[in-house]
Amino acid sequence: MLRPLGANVVVKADAVEEKTKSGIFIPDTASKEKPMQGTVLAVGNGAIVDGKRVPVDVKVGDSVVFAKYCGTQVKYNGEELLILAERDILAVVEPDKKKK
């Protein structure tokens, strides 16, 4: 597995929806929306601020929403992954506690 440095995070982006909500299938040749959500696979040790290490706010397994055009795409062991700076992660998707 890749081990990101500093305040960087490795994310596997969720698959792009192949079908619209109305049921129309989107062909591979069509321009698809870039995914903005994914799962954290690895987290760096954090940034050093004023001589102290500040840990990253996300953990492995978190589902996160990230900025649309950010990070670096890498292919590792046949998987398409993103290396993001922590500042590019906009939110953590938390499970809805009301649903059972």
PDB file of C-alpha atoms in Angstrom:
ATOM      1  CA  MET A   1       0.000   0.000   0.000  1.00  0.00           C
ATOM      2  CA  LEU A   2       1.098   3.565  -0.581  1.00  0.00           C
ATOM      3  CA  ARG A   3       2.074   5.488   2.560  1.00  0.00           C
ATOM      4  CA  PRO A   4       1.388   9.187   2.078  1.00  0.00           C
ATOM      5  CA  LEU A   5       3.738  11.724   3.625  1.00  0.00           C
ATOM      6  CA  GLY A   6       2.812  14.657   5.841  1.00  0.00           C
ATOM      7  CA  ALA A   7      -0.820  15.730   5.694  1.00  0.00           C
ATOM      8  CA  ASN A   8      -1.586  13.748   2.530  1.00  0.00           C
ATOM      9  CA  VAL A   9      -4.249  11.082   2.146  1.00  0.00           C
ATOM     10  CA  VAL A  10      -4.698   8.198  -0.340  1.00  0.00           C
ATOM     11  CA  VAL A  11      -8.312   7.861  -1.514  1.00  0.00           C
ATOM     12  CA  LYS A  12     -10.072   5.406  -3.824  1.00  0.00           C
ATOM     13  CA  ALA A  13     -12.727   7.426  -5.632  1.00  0.00           C
ATOM     14  CA  ASP A  14     -16.214   5.960  -5.817  1.00  0.00           C
ATOM     15  CA  ALA A  15     -17.290   4.677  -9.216  1.00  0.00           C
ATOM     16  CA  VAL A  16     -19.077   7.142 -11.460  1.00  0.00           C
ATOM     17  CA  GLU A  17     -22.768   6.392 -11.842  1.00  0.00           C
ATOM     18  CA  GLU A  18     -23.298   4.597 -15.162  1.00  0.00           C
ATOM     19  CA  LYS A  19     -27.030   5.355 -15.207  1.00  0.00           C
ATOM     20  CA  THR A  20     -28.967   8.582 -14.651  1.00  0.00           C
ATOM     21  CA  LYS A  21     -31.724   8.788 -12.043  1.00  0.00           C
ATOM     22  CA  SER A  22     -34.275   8.498 -14.829  1.00  0.00           C
ATOM     23  CA  GLY A  23     -32.724   5.188 -15.970  1.00  0.00           C
ATOM     24  CA  ILE A  24     -30.723   6.312 -19.007  1.00  0.00           C
ATOM     25  CA  PHE A  25     -27.383   4.510 -19.337  1.00  0.00           C
ATOM     26  CA  ILE A  26     -24.331   6.705 -19.950  1.00  0.00           C
ATOM     27  CA  PRO A  27     -21.927   5.245 -22.540  1.00  0.00           C
ATOM     28  CA  ASP A  28     -18.188   5.107 -21.842  1.00  0.00           C
ATOM     29  CA  THR A  29     -17.579   7.573 -24.676  1.00  0.00           C
ATOM     30  CA  ALA A  30     -19.737  10.268 -23.047  1.00  0.00           C
ATOM     31  CA  SER A  31     -18.254  12.930 -20.828  1.00  0.00           C
ATOM     32  CA  LYS A  32     -18.906  11.703 -17.302  1.00  0.00           C
ATOM     33  CA  GLU A  33     -18.931  13.725 -14.111  1.00  0.00           C
ATOM     34  CA  LYS A  34     -15.681  13.435 -12.182  1.00  0.00           C
ATOM     35  CA  PRO A  35     -16.230  11.631  -8.845  1.00  0.00           C
ATOM     36  CA  MET A  36     -16.019  13.782  -5.724  1.00  0.00           C
ATOM     37  CA  GLN A  37     -16.454  11.107  -3.071  1.00  0.00           C
ATOM     38  CA  GLY A  38     -14.328   8.169  -2.040  1.00  0.00           C
ATOM     39  CA  THR A  39     -12.906   5.995   0.709  1.00  0.00           C
ATOM     40  CA  VAL A  40      -9.694   6.779   2.599  1.00  0.00           C
ATOM     41  CA  LEU A  41      -7.148   3.961   2.171  1.00  0.00           C
ATOM     42  CA  ALA A  42      -4.097   5.503   3.880  1.00  0.00           C
ATOM     43  CA  VAL A  43      -3.294   8.607   5.923  1.00  0.00           C
ATOM     44  CA  GLY A  44      -0.007  10.441   6.421  1.00  0.00           C
ATOM     45  CA  ASN A  45       1.427  11.302   9.851  1.00  0.00           C
ATOM     46  CA  GLY A  46       0.232  14.918   9.636  1.00  0.00           C
ATOM     47  CA  ALA A  47       1.784  18.312   9.082  1.00  0.00           C
ATOM     48  CA  ILE A  48       4.381  19.890  11.329  1.00  0.00           C
ATOM     49  CA  VAL A  49       3.171  23.247  12.677  1.00  0.00           C
ATOM     50  CA  ASP A  50       5.327  25.268  15.084  1.00  0.00           C
ATOM     51  CA  GLY A  51       7.573  22.251  15.598  1.00  0.00           C
ATOM     52  CA  LYS A  52       4.691  19.948  16.589  1.00  0.00           C
ATOM     53  CA  ARG A  53       3.040  17.277  14.476  1.00  0.00           C
ATOM     54  CA  VAL A  54      -0.670  17.934  13.863  1.00  0.00           C
ATOM     55  CA  PRO A  55      -2.507  14.699  12.974  1.00  0.00           C
ATOM     56  CA  VAL A  56      -4.783  14.446   9.936  1.00  0.00           C
ATOM     57  CA  ASP A  57      -8.532  14.737  10.711  1.00  0.00           C
ATOM     58  CA  VAL A  58      -9.554  11.642   8.713  1.00  0.00           C
ATOM     59  CA  LYS A  59      -8.834   7.961   9.271  1.00  0.00           C
ATOM     60  CA  VAL A  60      -8.612   4.859   7.102  1.00  0.00           C
ATOM     61  CA  GLY A  61     -12.069   3.689   6.077  1.00  0.00           C
ATOM     62  CA  ASP A  62     -13.710   7.145   6.227  1.00  0.00           C
ATOM     63  CA  SER A  63     -15.956   8.092   3.319  1.00  0.00           C
ATOM     64  CA  VAL A  64     -14.981  11.610   2.267  1.00  0.00           C
ATOM     65  CA  VAL A  65     -16.090  14.349  -0.111  1.00  0.00           C
ATOM     66  CA  PHE A  66     -13.236  16.150  -1.848  1.00  0.00           C
ATOM     67  CA  ALA A  67     -12.762  19.104  -4.183  1.00  0.00           C
ATOM     68  CA  LYS A  68     -13.583  18.382  -7.827  1.00  0.00           C
ATOM     69  CA  TYR A  69     -10.218  19.104  -9.486  1.00  0.00           C
ATOM     70  CA  CYS A  70      -7.621  18.255  -6.880  1.00  0.00           C
ATOM     71  CA  GLY A  71      -5.016  15.687  -6.000  1.00  0.00           C
ATOM     72  CA  THR A  72      -2.763  13.509  -8.066  1.00  0.00           C
ATOM     73  CA  GLN A  73      -4.069  10.421  -9.827  1.00  0.00           C
ATOM     74  CA  VAL A  74      -1.849   7.366  -9.544  1.00  0.00           C
ATOM     75  CA  LYS A  75      -2.203   3.777 -10.663  1.00  0.00           C
ATOM     76  CA  TYR A  76      -0.990   1.347  -8.012  1.00  0.00           C
ATOM     77  CA  ASN A  77      -1.407  -2.444  -8.230  1.00  0.00           C
ATOM     78  CA  GLY A  78      -3.918  -1.940 -11.038  1.00  0.00           C
ATOM     79  CA  GLU A  79      -6.109   0.449  -9.021  1.00  0.00           C
ATOM     80  CA  GLU A  80      -6.770   4.094  -9.833  1.00  0.00           C
ATOM     81  CA  LEU A  81      -6.092   6.082  -6.657  1.00  0.00           C
ATOM     82  CA  LEU A  82      -5.918   9.740  -5.674  1.00  0.00           C
ATOM     83  CA  ILE A  83      -3.336  11.322  -3.406  1.00  0.00           C
ATOM     84  CA  LEU A  84      -4.983  14.362  -1.820  1.00  0.00           C
ATOM     85  CA  ALA A  85      -3.748  17.073   0.496  1.00  0.00           C
ATOM     86  CA  GLU A  86      -5.827  17.195   3.679  1.00  0.00           C
ATOM     87  CA  ARG A  87      -7.008  20.710   2.744  1.00  0.00           C
ATOM     88  CA  ASP A  88      -8.676  19.259  -0.391  1.00  0.00           C
ATOM     89  CA  ILE A  89     -10.976  17.067   1.716  1.00  0.00           C
ATOM     90  CA  LEU A  90     -14.168  19.015   2.302  1.00  0.00           C
ATOM     91  CA  ALA A  91     -16.195  16.681   4.536  1.00  0.00           C
ATOM     92  CA  VAL A  92     -16.461  13.228   6.092  1.00  0.00           C
ATOM     93  CA  VAL A  93     -19.680  11.375   5.250  1.00  0.00           C
ATOM     94  CA  GLU A  94     -21.072  10.029   8.489  1.00  0.00           C
ATOM     95  CA  PRO A  95     -23.749   7.310   8.611  1.00  0.00           C
ATOM     96  CA  ASP A  96     -27.286   8.504   9.259  1.00  0.00           C
ATOM     97  CA  LYS A  97     -28.006   7.427  12.844  1.00  0.00           C
ATOM     98  CA  LYS A  98     -31.779   7.784  12.386  1.00  0.00           C
ATOM     99  CA  LYS A  99     -31.965   5.050   9.725  1.00  0.00           C
ATOM    100  CA  LYS A 100     -32.205   1.525  11.047  1.00  0.00           C
TER     101      LYS A 100
END
